[in-house]
PDB file of C-alpha atoms in Angstrom:
ATOM      1  CA  MET A 737      88.513  97.169 119.523  1.00  0.00           C
ATOM      2  CA  ARG A 738      90.011  96.154 122.876  1.00  0.00           C
ATOM      3  CA  ILE A 739      93.095  94.825 121.122  1.00  0.00           C
ATOM      4  CA  PRO A 740      94.682  95.981 117.837  1.00  0.00           C
ATOM      5  CA  VAL A 741      93.602  93.636 115.058  1.00  0.00           C
ATOM      6  CA  SER A 742      94.414  93.777 111.359  1.00  0.00           C
ATOM      7  CA  ILE A 743      93.540  91.534 108.417  1.00  0.00           C
ATOM      8  CA  LEU A 744      95.663  89.528 106.006  1.00  0.00           C
ATOM      9  CA  ASP A 745      93.710  89.094 102.774  1.00  0.00           C
ATOM     10  CA  LEU A 746      95.043  86.500 100.337  1.00  0.00           C
ATOM     11  CA  ALA A 747      92.375  87.481  97.798  1.00  0.00           C
ATOM     12  CA  PRO A 748      91.270  83.828  97.498  1.00  0.00           C
ATOM     13  CA  ILE A 749      89.683  82.670  94.260  1.00  0.00           C
ATOM     14  CA  ALA A 750      86.968  80.283  95.396  1.00  0.00           C
ATOM     15  CA  ARG A 751      85.945  77.236  93.375  1.00  0.00           C
ATOM     16  CA  GLY A 752      83.954  78.391  90.362  1.00  0.00           C
ATOM     17  CA  GLU A 753      84.897  82.050  90.866  1.00  0.00           C
ATOM     18  CA  THR A 754      87.183  84.362  88.868  1.00  0.00           C
ATOM     19  CA  ALA A 755      90.027  86.722  89.701  1.00  0.00           C
ATOM     20  CA  GLY A 756      87.616  89.588  89.057  1.00  0.00           C
ATOM     21  CA  SER A 757      85.115  88.355  91.622  1.00  0.00           C
ATOM     22  CA  SER A 758      87.955  87.735  94.070  1.00  0.00           C
ATOM     23  CA  ILE A 759      89.177  91.319  93.753  1.00  0.00           C
ATOM     24  CA  ALA A 760      85.642  92.638  94.201  1.00  0.00           C
ATOM     25  CA  ALA A 761      85.424  90.537  97.367  1.00  0.00           C
ATOM     26  CA  SER A 762      88.694  92.057  98.613  1.00  0.00           C
ATOM     27  CA  VAL A 763      87.224  95.519  98.165  1.00  0.00           C
ATOM     28  CA  ALA A 764      84.124  94.508 100.123  1.00  0.00           C
ATOM     29  CA  LEU A 765      86.278  92.976 102.864  1.00  0.00           C
ATOM     30  CA  ALA A 766      88.403  96.126 103.241  1.00  0.00           C
ATOM     31  CA  GLN A 767      85.298  98.276 103.390  1.00  0.00           C
ATOM     32  CA  ARG A 768      83.824  96.035 106.089  1.00  0.00           C
ATOM     33  CA  ALA A 769      87.112  96.114 108.005  1.00  0.00           C
ATOM     34  CA  GLU A 770      87.237  99.905 107.803  1.00  0.00           C
ATOM     35  CA  GLU A 771      83.662 100.141 109.030  1.00  0.00           C
ATOM     36  CA  HIS A 772      84.409  97.981 112.060  1.00  0.00           C
ATOM     37  CA  GLY A 773      87.692  99.489 113.228  1.00  0.00           C
ATOM     38  CA  TYR A 774      90.343  97.062 112.047  1.00  0.00           C
ATOM     39  CA  ARG A 775      93.782  98.700 111.988  1.00  0.00           C
ATOM     40  CA  ARG A 776      94.998  97.643 108.539  1.00  0.00           C
ATOM     41  CA  VAL A 777      94.553  95.202 105.659  1.00  0.00           C
ATOM     42  CA  TRP A 778      97.595  93.578 104.095  1.00  0.00           C
ATOM     43  CA  TYR A 779      97.932  91.568 100.884  1.00  0.00           C
ATOM     44  CA  ALA A 780     100.523  88.855 100.251  1.00  0.00           C
ATOM     45  CA  GLU A 781     102.601  88.349  97.126  1.00  0.00           C
ATOM     46  CA  HIS A 782     102.144  84.848  95.707  1.00  0.00           C
ATOM     47  CA  HIS A 783     102.798  83.659  92.169  1.00  0.00           C
ATOM     48  CA  ASN A 784     101.550  80.777  90.027  1.00  0.00           C
ATOM     49  CA  MET A 785      98.828  79.863  92.523  1.00  0.00           C
ATOM     50  CA  PRO A 786      95.409  79.406  90.885  1.00  0.00           C
ATOM     51  CA  SER A 787      93.554  80.038  94.155  1.00  0.00           C
ATOM     52  CA  ILE A 788      95.163  83.407  95.050  1.00  0.00           C
ATOM     53  CA  ALA A 789      94.695  86.734  93.232  1.00  0.00           C
ATOM     54  CA  SER A 790      97.170  88.948  95.125  1.00  0.00           C
ATOM     55  CA  SER A 791     100.235  88.440  92.914  1.00  0.00           C
ATOM     56  CA  ALA A 792     100.374  92.089  91.755  1.00  0.00           C
ATOM     57  CA  THR A 793     100.263  93.354  95.323  1.00  0.00           C
ATOM     58  CA  SER A 794     100.773  97.071  94.743  1.00  0.00           C
ATOM     59  CA  VAL A 795      98.107  97.129  92.008  1.00  0.00           C
ATOM     60  CA  LEU A 796      95.588  95.473  94.311  1.00  0.00           C
ATOM     61  CA  ILE A 797      96.410  97.931  97.115  1.00  0.00           C
ATOM     62  CA  SER A 798      95.858 100.832  94.730  1.00  0.00           C
ATOM     63  CA  HIS A 799      92.444  99.515  93.703  1.00  0.00           C
ATOM     64  CA  VAL A 800      91.304  98.889  97.271  1.00  0.00           C
ATOM     65  CA  GLY A 801      92.613 102.311  98.317  1.00  0.00           C
ATOM     66  CA  ALA A 802      90.341 103.976  95.776  1.00  0.00           C
ATOM     67  CA  HIS A 803      87.322 102.301  97.384  1.00  0.00           C
ATOM     68  CA  THR A 804      88.182 103.020 101.037  1.00  0.00           C
ATOM     69  CA  THR A 805      88.927 106.221 102.921  1.00  0.00           C
ATOM     70  CA  SER A 806      90.913 105.679 106.113  1.00  0.00           C
ATOM     71  CA  ILE A 807      92.065 102.119 106.807  1.00  0.00           C
ATOM     72  CA  ARG A 808      95.770 101.417 106.367  1.00  0.00           C
ATOM     73  CA  LEU A 809      96.680  99.188 103.424  1.00  0.00           C
ATOM     74  CA  GLY A 810      99.889  97.378 102.683  1.00  0.00           C
ATOM     75  CA  ALA A 811     101.872  94.363 101.693  1.00  0.00           C
ATOM     76  CA  GLY A 812     102.117  91.394 103.989  1.00  0.00           C
ATOM     77  CA  GLY A 813     104.290  91.072 102.203  1.00  0.00           C
ATOM     78  CA  VAL A 814     106.315  91.891  99.158  1.00  0.00           C
ATOM     79  CA  MET A 815     108.899  89.173  98.526  1.00  0.00           C
ATOM     80  CA  LEU A 816     111.790  91.569  98.068  1.00  0.00           C
ATOM     81  CA  PRO A 817     114.163  89.096  96.368  1.00  0.00           C
ATOM     82  CA  ASN A 818     111.717  89.049  93.436  1.00  0.00           C
ATOM     83  CA  HIS A 819     112.247  92.777  92.808  1.00  0.00           C
ATOM     84  CA  SER A 820     114.803  95.539  92.778  1.00  0.00           C
ATOM     85  CA  PRO A 821     114.612  97.815  95.851  1.00  0.00           C
ATOM     86  CA  LEU A 822     114.184 100.833  93.571  1.00  0.00           C
ATOM     87  CA  THR A 823     111.118  99.341  91.879  1.00  0.00           C
ATOM     88  CA  ILE A 824     109.417  98.664  95.202  1.00  0.00           C
ATOM     89  CA  ALA A 825     110.336 102.128  96.515  1.00  0.00           C
ATOM     90  CA  GLU A 826     108.737 103.669  93.435  1.00  0.00           C
ATOM     91  CA  GLN A 827     105.613 101.512  93.668  1.00  0.00           C
ATOM     92  CA  PHE A 828     104.987 102.155  97.351  1.00  0.00           C
ATOM     93  CA  GLY A 829     106.077 105.766  97.062  1.00  0.00           C
ATOM     94  CA  THR A 830     103.388 106.123  94.395  1.00  0.00           C
ATOM     95  CA  LEU A 831     100.836 104.485  96.679  1.00  0.00           C
ATOM     96  CA  ASP A 832     101.795 106.852  99.504  1.00  0.00           C
ATOM     97  CA  ALA A 833     101.396 109.832  97.178  1.00  0.00           C
ATOM     98  CA  MET A 834      97.907 108.597  96.294  1.00  0.00           C
ATOM     99  CA  TYR A 835      96.875 107.603  99.831  1.00  0.00           C
ATOM    100  CA  PRO A 836      99.041 109.650 102.231  1.00  0.00           C
ATOM    101  CA  GLY A 837      99.562 108.146 105.664  1.00  0.00           C
ATOM    102  CA  ARG A 838      97.749 104.919 104.825  1.00  0.00           C
ATOM    103  CA  ILE A 839     100.434 102.704 103.288  1.00  0.00           C
ATOM    104  CA  ASP A 840     102.535  99.976 104.960  1.00  0.00           C
ATOM    105  CA  LEU A 841     105.292  97.876 103.406  1.00  0.00           C
ATOM    106  CA  GLY A 842     105.924  94.418 104.822  1.00  0.00           C
ATOM    107  CA  LEU A 843     108.957  92.622 103.413  1.00  0.00           C
ATOM    108  CA  GLY A 844     109.737  88.926 103.165  1.00  0.00           C
ATOM    109  CA  ARG A 845     112.667  87.011 101.723  1.00  0.00           C
ATOM    110  CA  ALA A 846     110.922  83.740 100.838  1.00  0.00           C
ATOM    111  CA  PRO A 847     110.585  82.961  97.120  1.00  0.00           C
ATOM    112  CA  GLY A 848     106.813  82.538  97.330  1.00  0.00           C
ATOM    113  CA  SER A 849     107.016  80.198  94.356  1.00  0.00           C
ATOM    114  CA  ASP A 850     108.583  77.072  92.887  1.00  0.00           C
ATOM    115  CA  GLN A 851     111.744  76.844  90.753  1.00  0.00           C
ATOM    116  CA  ASN A 852     109.955  77.205  87.416  1.00  0.00           C
ATOM    117  CA  THR A 853     108.141  80.279  88.706  1.00  0.00           C
ATOM    118  CA  MET A 854     111.422  81.689  89.978  1.00  0.00           C
ATOM    119  CA  TYR A 855     112.762  81.346  86.423  1.00  0.00           C
ATOM    120  CA  ALA A 856     109.652  82.992  84.983  1.00  0.00           C
ATOM    121  CA  LEU A 857     110.183  85.903  87.379  1.00  0.00           C
ATOM    122  CA  ARG A 858     113.840  86.062  86.248  1.00  0.00           C
ATOM    123  CA  ARG A 859     114.726  85.738  89.901  1.00  0.00           C
ATOM    124  CA  ASP A 860     118.362  85.180  90.829  1.00  0.00           C
ATOM    125  CA  PRO A 861     118.482  82.040  93.016  1.00  0.00           C
ATOM    126  CA  ASN A 862     120.979  83.818  95.271  1.00  0.00           C
ATOM    127  CA  SER A 863     118.964  87.016  95.649  1.00  0.00           C
ATOM    128  CA  ALA A 864     117.599  86.002  99.057  1.00  0.00           C
ATOM    129  CA  ASP A 865     121.144  86.192 100.390  1.00  0.00           C
ATOM    130  CA  ARG A 866     121.100  89.947  99.722  1.00  0.00           C
ATOM    131  CA  PHE A 867     117.867  90.516 101.625  1.00  0.00           C
ATOM    132  CA  PRO A 868     119.362  92.538 104.523  1.00  0.00           C
ATOM    133  CA  GLN A 869     121.268  94.812 102.139  1.00  0.00           C
ATOM    134  CA  ASP A 870     118.212  95.185  99.893  1.00  0.00           C
ATOM    135  CA  VAL A 871     116.058  96.192 102.870  1.00  0.00           C
ATOM    136  CA  LEU A 872     118.567  98.911 103.766  1.00  0.00           C
ATOM    137  CA  GLU A 873     118.726 100.123 100.159  1.00  0.00           C
ATOM    138  CA  LEU A 874     114.930 100.260  99.965  1.00  0.00           C
ATOM    139  CA  GLN A 875     114.702 102.071 103.295  1.00  0.00           C
ATOM    140  CA  ALA A 876     117.229 104.650 102.104  1.00  0.00           C
ATOM    141  CA  TYR A 877     115.246 105.362  98.922  1.00  0.00           C
ATOM    142  CA  LEU A 878     112.082 105.969 100.957  1.00  0.00           C
ATOM    143  CA  ALA A 879     113.953 108.212 103.402  1.00  0.00           C
ATOM    144  CA  GLY A 880     115.509 110.291 100.622  1.00  0.00           C
ATOM    145  CA  GLU A 881     118.996 109.092 101.561  1.00  0.00           C
ATOM    146  CA  THR A 882     119.872 106.952  98.561  1.00  0.00           C
ATOM    147  CA  ARG A 883     122.732 104.488  98.802  1.00  0.00           C
ATOM    148  CA  VAL A 884     123.150 104.515  95.012  1.00  0.00           C
ATOM    149  CA  PRO A 885     124.768 107.798  93.943  1.00  0.00           C
ATOM    150  CA  GLY A 886     122.565 109.852  91.654  1.00  0.00           C
ATOM    151  CA  VAL A 887     119.532 107.556  91.920  1.00  0.00           C
ATOM    152  CA  ASP A 888     116.335 108.539  93.732  1.00  0.00           C
ATOM    153  CA  ALA A 889     112.895 106.939  93.946  1.00  0.00           C
ATOM    154  CA  VAL A 890     110.354 109.274  92.366  1.00  0.00           C
ATOM    155  CA  PRO A 891     107.713 109.007  93.762  1.00  0.00           C
ATOM    156  CA  GLY A 892     109.006 107.616  97.029  1.00  0.00           C
ATOM    157  CA  LYS A 893     111.861 109.893  98.048  1.00  0.00           C
ATOM    158  CA  GLY A 894     111.156 111.244 101.534  1.00  0.00           C
ATOM    159  CA  SER A 895     107.873 109.351 101.888  1.00  0.00           C
ATOM    160  CA  ASN A 896     109.195 107.238 104.787  1.00  0.00           C
ATOM    161  CA  VAL A 897     106.641 104.513 104.163  1.00  0.00           C
ATOM    162  CA  PRO A 898     106.926 102.348 107.308  1.00  0.00           C
ATOM    163  CA  LEU A 899     108.690  99.031 106.815  1.00  0.00           C
ATOM    164  CA  TYR A 900     107.900  95.728 108.540  1.00  0.00           C
ATOM    165  CA  VAL A 901     109.984  92.563 108.436  1.00  0.00           C
ATOM    166  CA  LEU A 902     107.955  89.389 107.922  1.00  0.00           C
ATOM    167  CA  GLY A 903     109.175  85.960 108.860  1.00  0.00           C
ATOM    168  CA  SER A 904     108.634  82.538 110.340  1.00  0.00           C
ATOM    169  CA  SER A 905     112.162  81.850 111.578  1.00  0.00           C
ATOM    170  CA  MET A 906     114.931  83.297 113.699  1.00  0.00           C
ATOM    171  CA  PHE A 907     116.461  85.058 110.680  1.00  0.00           C
ATOM    172  CA  GLY A 908     113.648  87.572 110.282  1.00  0.00           C
ATOM    173  CA  ALA A 909     113.427  88.116 114.035  1.00  0.00           C
ATOM    174  CA  THR A 910     117.097  88.974 114.440  1.00  0.00           C
ATOM    175  CA  LEU A 911     117.143  91.138 111.301  1.00  0.00           C
ATOM    176  CA  ALA A 912     114.086  93.127 112.425  1.00  0.00           C
ATOM    177  CA  ALA A 913     115.692  93.592 115.846  1.00  0.00           C
ATOM    178  CA  ALA A 914     119.000  94.744 114.373  1.00  0.00           C
ATOM    179  CA  LEU A 915     117.326  97.261 112.048  1.00  0.00           C
ATOM    180  CA  GLY A 916     114.838  98.495 114.652  1.00  0.00           C
ATOM    181  CA  LEU A 917     111.811  97.555 112.560  1.00  0.00           C
ATOM    182  CA  PRO A 918     108.457  96.005 113.505  1.00  0.00           C
ATOM    183  CA  TYR A 919     108.326  92.220 113.184  1.00  0.00           C
ATOM    184  CA  ALA A 920     105.362  90.249 111.844  1.00  0.00           C
ATOM    185  CA  PHE A 921     105.443  86.496 112.460  1.00  0.00           C
ATOM    186  CA  ALA A 922     103.576  84.209 110.057  1.00  0.00           C
ATOM    187  CA  SER A 923     102.074  82.043 112.784  1.00  0.00           C
ATOM    188  CA  HIS A 924      98.843  81.750 110.785  1.00  0.00           C
ATOM    189  CA  PHE A 925     100.523  79.064 108.659  1.00  0.00           C
ATOM    190  CA  ALA A 926     104.019  78.425 110.119  1.00  0.00           C
ATOM    191  CA  PRO A 927     103.615  78.381 113.900  1.00  0.00           C
ATOM    192  CA  GLN A 928     106.608  76.321 115.000  1.00  0.00           C
ATOM    193  CA  MET A 929     109.101  79.094 115.850  1.00  0.00           C
ATOM    194  CA  LEU A 930     106.710  81.733 117.165  1.00  0.00           C
ATOM    195  CA  GLU A 931     107.802  81.845 120.803  1.00  0.00           C
ATOM    196  CA  PRO A 932     111.611  81.731 120.357  1.00  0.00           C
ATOM    197  CA  ALA A 933     111.525  84.177 117.440  1.00  0.00           C
ATOM    198  CA  VAL A 934     109.480  86.757 119.342  1.00  0.00           C
ATOM    199  CA  ALA A 935     111.669  86.345 122.421  1.00  0.00           C
ATOM    200  CA  ALA A 936     114.845  86.868 120.370  1.00  0.00           C
ATOM    201  CA  TYR A 937     113.370  89.909 118.644  1.00  0.00           C
ATOM    202  CA  ARG A 938     112.412  91.578 121.911  1.00  0.00           C
ATOM    203  CA  ARG A 939     115.742  90.704 123.534  1.00  0.00           C
ATOM    204  CA  GLU A 940     117.900  91.985 120.663  1.00  0.00           C
ATOM    205  CA  PHE A 941     115.836  94.990 119.530  1.00  0.00           C
ATOM    206  CA  ARG A 942     117.725  98.211 118.828  1.00  0.00           C
ATOM    207  CA  PRO A 943     115.729 101.464 118.598  1.00  0.00           C
ATOM    208  CA  SER A 944     115.676 103.229 115.221  1.00  0.00           C
ATOM    209  CA  GLU A 945     114.284 106.395 113.680  1.00  0.00           C
ATOM    210  CA  GLN A 946     111.156 104.476 112.700  1.00  0.00           C
ATOM    211  CA  LEU A 947     110.579 102.630 115.964  1.00  0.00           C
ATOM    212  CA  ALA A 948     111.588 103.313 119.574  1.00  0.00           C
ATOM    213  CA  GLU A 949     110.221 100.104 121.112  1.00  0.00           C
ATOM    214  CA  PRO A 950     109.774  96.587 119.691  1.00  0.00           C
ATOM    215  CA  HIS A 951     106.462  95.896 117.983  1.00  0.00           C
ATOM    216  CA  VAL A 952     105.309  92.330 117.298  1.00  0.00           C
ATOM    217  CA  ILE A 953     102.443  91.353 115.006  1.00  0.00           C
ATOM    218  CA  ALA A 954     101.371  87.709 115.254  1.00  0.00           C
ATOM    219  CA  GLY A 955      99.244  85.950 112.650  1.00  0.00           C
ATOM    220  CA  ALA A 956      96.204  83.788 113.369  1.00  0.00           C
ATOM    221  CA  ASN A 957      93.293  82.325 111.448  1.00  0.00           C
ATOM    222  CA  VAL A 958      89.691  83.164 112.258  1.00  0.00           C
ATOM    223  CA  VAL A 959      86.600  81.167 111.332  1.00  0.00           C
ATOM    224  CA  ALA A 960      83.711  82.973 112.998  1.00  0.00           C
ATOM    225  CA  ALA A 961      80.029  82.250 112.346  1.00  0.00           C
ATOM    226  CA  ASP A 962      76.672  82.732 114.024  1.00  0.00           C
ATOM    227  CA  THR A 963      76.724  79.182 115.374  1.00  0.00           C
ATOM    228  CA  ALA A 964      79.572  76.882 116.370  1.00  0.00           C
ATOM    229  CA  GLU A 965      78.235  74.232 114.005  1.00  0.00           C
ATOM    230  CA  GLU A 966      78.418  76.573 111.022  1.00  0.00           C
ATOM    231  CA  ALA A 967      81.909  77.693 111.997  1.00  0.00           C
ATOM    232  CA  HIS A 968      83.154  74.115 112.123  1.00  0.00           C
ATOM    233  CA  ARG A 969      81.539  73.342 108.756  1.00  0.00           C
ATOM    234  CA  ASN A 970      83.365  76.328 107.317  1.00  0.00           C
ATOM    235  CA  LEU A 971      86.608  75.160 108.902  1.00  0.00           C
ATOM    236  CA  ARG A 972      86.172  71.757 107.275  1.00  0.00           C
ATOM    237  CA  ALA A 973      85.780  73.469 103.899  1.00  0.00           C
ATOM    238  CA  VAL A 974      88.926  75.515 104.566  1.00  0.00           C
ATOM    239  CA  LYS A 975      90.883  72.340 105.343  1.00  0.00           C
ATOM    240  CA  ARG A 976      89.672  70.745 102.113  1.00  0.00           C
ATOM    241  CA  ASN A 977      90.728  73.798 100.104  1.00  0.00           C
ATOM    242  CA  LEU A 978      94.170  73.784 101.713  1.00  0.00           C
ATOM    243  CA  ALA A 979      94.625  70.084 101.066  1.00  0.00           C
ATOM    244  CA  VAL A 980      93.693  70.445  97.407  1.00  0.00           C
ATOM    245  CA  GLY A 981      95.795  73.564  96.949  1.00  0.00           C
ATOM    246  CA  LEU A 982      98.880  72.046  98.554  1.00  0.00           C
ATOM    247  CA  PHE A 983      98.626  68.406  97.501  1.00  0.00           C
ATOM    248  CA  GLY A 984      96.095  68.244  94.654  1.00  0.00           C
ATOM    249  CA  ARG A 985      98.703  68.784  91.922  1.00  0.00           C
ATOM    250  CA  GLY A 986      96.502  71.279  90.109  1.00  0.00           C
ATOM    251  CA  GLN A 987      93.539  68.920  89.855  1.00  0.00           C
ATOM    252  CA  GLN A 988      89.920  69.906  90.377  1.00  0.00           C
ATOM    253  CA  LEU A 989      88.859  67.614  93.229  1.00  0.00           C
ATOM    254  CA  ASP A 990      85.433  67.219  94.814  1.00  0.00           C
ATOM    255  CA  ASP A 991      84.815  67.165  98.574  1.00  0.00           C
ATOM    256  CA  ALA A 992      85.115  63.372  98.858  1.00  0.00           C
ATOM    257  CA  GLN A 993      88.469  63.428  97.076  1.00  0.00           C
ATOM    258  CA  ALA A 994      89.649  66.323  99.250  1.00  0.00           C
ATOM    259  CA  ASP A 995      88.638  64.369 102.359  1.00  0.00           C
ATOM    260  CA  GLN A 996      90.661  61.430 101.069  1.00  0.00           C
ATOM    261  CA  LEU A 997      93.703  63.689 100.750  1.00  0.00           C
ATOM    262  CA  LEU A 998      93.217  64.792 104.345  1.00  0.00           C
ATOM    263  CA  THR A 999      93.141  61.198 105.567  1.00  0.00           C
ATOM    264  CA  GLN A1000      96.183  60.213 103.504  1.00  0.00           C
ATOM    265  CA  GLY A1001      98.700  62.553 105.082  1.00  0.00           C
ATOM    266  CA  ALA A1002      97.705  66.043 104.039  1.00  0.00           C
ATOM    267  CA  GLY A1003      95.620  66.275 107.208  1.00  0.00           C
ATOM    268  CA  MET A1004      98.600  66.437 109.555  1.00  0.00           C
ATOM    269  CA  HIS A1005     100.242  69.182 107.498  1.00  0.00           C
ATOM    270  CA  VAL A1006      97.018  71.202 107.336  1.00  0.00           C
ATOM    271  CA  GLU A1007      96.384  70.801 111.070  1.00  0.00           C
ATOM    272  CA  THR A1008      99.887  72.098 111.812  1.00  0.00           C
ATOM    273  CA  MET A1009      99.337  75.106 109.544  1.00  0.00           C
ATOM    274  CA  LEU A1010      96.096  75.885 111.354  1.00  0.00           C
ATOM    275  CA  THR A1011      97.544  75.518 114.866  1.00  0.00           C
ATOM    276  CA  HIS A1012      96.580  79.073 115.759  1.00  0.00           C
ATOM    277  CA  THR A1013      92.958  79.223 114.606  1.00  0.00           C
ATOM    278  CA  ALA A1014      90.018  80.836 116.372  1.00  0.00           C
ATOM    279  CA  VAL A1015      86.903  78.928 115.381  1.00  0.00           C
ATOM    280  CA  GLY A1016      83.351  79.282 116.680  1.00  0.00           C
ATOM    281  CA  THR A1017      80.854  81.941 117.637  1.00  0.00           C
ATOM    282  CA  ARG A1018      81.542  85.640 118.154  1.00  0.00           C
ATOM    283  CA  ASP A1019      82.419  85.264 121.822  1.00  0.00           C
ATOM    284  CA  GLU A1020      84.480  82.111 121.284  1.00  0.00           C
ATOM    285  CA  VAL A1021      86.760  83.679 118.683  1.00  0.00           C
ATOM    286  CA  GLY A1022      87.112  86.868 120.706  1.00  0.00           C
ATOM    287  CA  ASP A1023      88.157  84.965 123.816  1.00  0.00           C
ATOM    288  CA  TYR A1024      90.597  82.832 121.826  1.00  0.00           C
ATOM    289  CA  LEU A1025      92.349  85.837 120.282  1.00  0.00           C
ATOM    290  CA  GLU A1026      92.694  87.676 123.575  1.00  0.00           C
ATOM    291  CA  ARG A1027      94.423  84.593 125.003  1.00  0.00           C
ATOM    292  CA  PHE A1028      96.558  84.195 121.885  1.00  0.00           C
ATOM    293  CA  LEU A1029      97.736  87.821 122.007  1.00  0.00           C
ATOM    294  CA  LYS A1030      99.130  87.226 125.501  1.00  0.00           C
ATOM    295  CA  ALA A1031     100.575  83.790 124.733  1.00  0.00           C
ATOM    296  CA  ALA A1032     102.345  85.108 121.635  1.00  0.00           C
ATOM    297  CA  ASP A1033     103.660  88.172 123.519  1.00  0.00           C
ATOM    298  CA  ALA A1034     102.348  90.252 120.619  1.00  0.00           C
ATOM    299  CA  ASP A1035     101.387  93.908 120.398  1.00  0.00           C
ATOM    300  CA  GLU A1036      98.973  93.379 117.521  1.00  0.00           C
ATOM    301  CA  LEU A1037      97.268  90.512 115.718  1.00  0.00           C
ATOM    302  CA  ILE A1038      96.808  90.090 111.997  1.00  0.00           C
ATOM    303  CA  VAL A1039      94.108  87.575 111.151  1.00  0.00           C
ATOM    304  CA  ALA A1040      93.196  85.666 108.023  1.00  0.00           C
ATOM    305  CA  HIS A1041      89.422  85.263 107.938  1.00  0.00           C
ATOM    306  CA  GLN A1042      89.002  81.786 106.491  1.00  0.00           C
ATOM    307  CA  ALA A1043      85.698  80.768 104.933  1.00  0.00           C
ATOM    308  CA  PRO A1044      84.437  79.038 101.777  1.00  0.00           C
ATOM    309  CA  SER A1045      82.445  82.046 100.520  1.00  0.00           C
ATOM    310  CA  THR A1046      82.681  85.832 100.443  1.00  0.00           C
ATOM    311  CA  GLU A1047      79.524  86.169 102.499  1.00  0.00           C
ATOM    312  CA  ALA A1048      80.926  83.910 105.221  1.00  0.00           C
ATOM    313  CA  ARG A1049      84.230  85.818 105.277  1.00  0.00           C
ATOM    314  CA  LEU A1050      82.426  89.156 105.626  1.00  0.00           C
ATOM    315  CA  ARG A1051      80.278  87.772 108.421  1.00  0.00           C
ATOM    316  CA  SER A1052      83.427  86.540 110.175  1.00  0.00           C
ATOM    317  CA  VAL A1053      84.947  90.041 109.882  1.00  0.00           C
ATOM    318  CA  THR A1054      81.863  91.557 111.523  1.00  0.00           C
ATOM    319  CA  LEU A1055      81.554  88.969 114.287  1.00  0.00           C
ATOM    320  CA  LEU A1056      85.155  89.324 115.394  1.00  0.00           C
ATOM    321  CA  ALA A1057      84.864  93.099 115.501  1.00  0.00           C
ATOM    322  CA  GLU A1058      81.723  92.843 117.607  1.00  0.00           C
ATOM    323  CA  ALA A1059      83.482  90.432 119.961  1.00  0.00           C
ATOM    324  CA  LEU A1060      86.313  92.881 120.585  1.00  0.00           C
ATOM    325  CA  GLU A1061      84.324  96.106 120.830  1.00  0.00           C
ATOM    326  CA  ASP A1062      85.326  98.312 123.770  1.00  0.00           C
TER     327      ASP A1062
END
């Protein structure tokens, strides 16, 4: 591809589908991405969300790794406050032992859940405050330089799985810069702070053993189809799904009810989330992403292929790759 592009896969569970069919679709998507030269596929940790099957992120990565051969796989990301650094070092050290040189570890500090789910996870409400220290502890385990005397991550010790800081605010940008780590901005759903956060990261970046120069990954949505009309129909379905997922209070709503949600206030929120969305034919989405890469001052893009069916998502993966072929 002319520009480095990766994929964020939320392992969506479509209406009427199961977690099993969603995971099978994630395997097919990663295989298609590998075939077409995408750089990596990442999976995001979410809990208590009936439309997303990527809660056990490391398990999903392991399964997809067994069905692919070369594409990088990782978390985009693990919500580190939900876990001990040692546990994550062991999990991703195990993945690296199974799939050497193919594993990434993106880290976020957001809860990724509501208060009841935080309780169910036995998450300390103050654990996010320790995020910078936990990142350093995790990094030390993976480097074989433990900060906890007598405790090593096995597997994991000396694996040096590359870390990425994820964020949608100035906090993540300045932390990534201070630690000399790559920074991935969640502009695919939280676009407001993209420009100032990237500027601060580049301005404040300090080289590290992992990274000599700043590296920015910016998120965008892609809805590619063979015709513009089909792409916009798919986008409408995506907006309905977002409205129901965010504002439907767990109800099963039909299209007319979802459209009513969009007209009653959910629409503005959904439109803001989808600010950075490439929609249309192969050439249209390719042109959009080349412009977005420059506007975001990014080194790499990570895209969420949005579509109401697995077949449409796979077609979108192929069309974007064709658009960006050298």
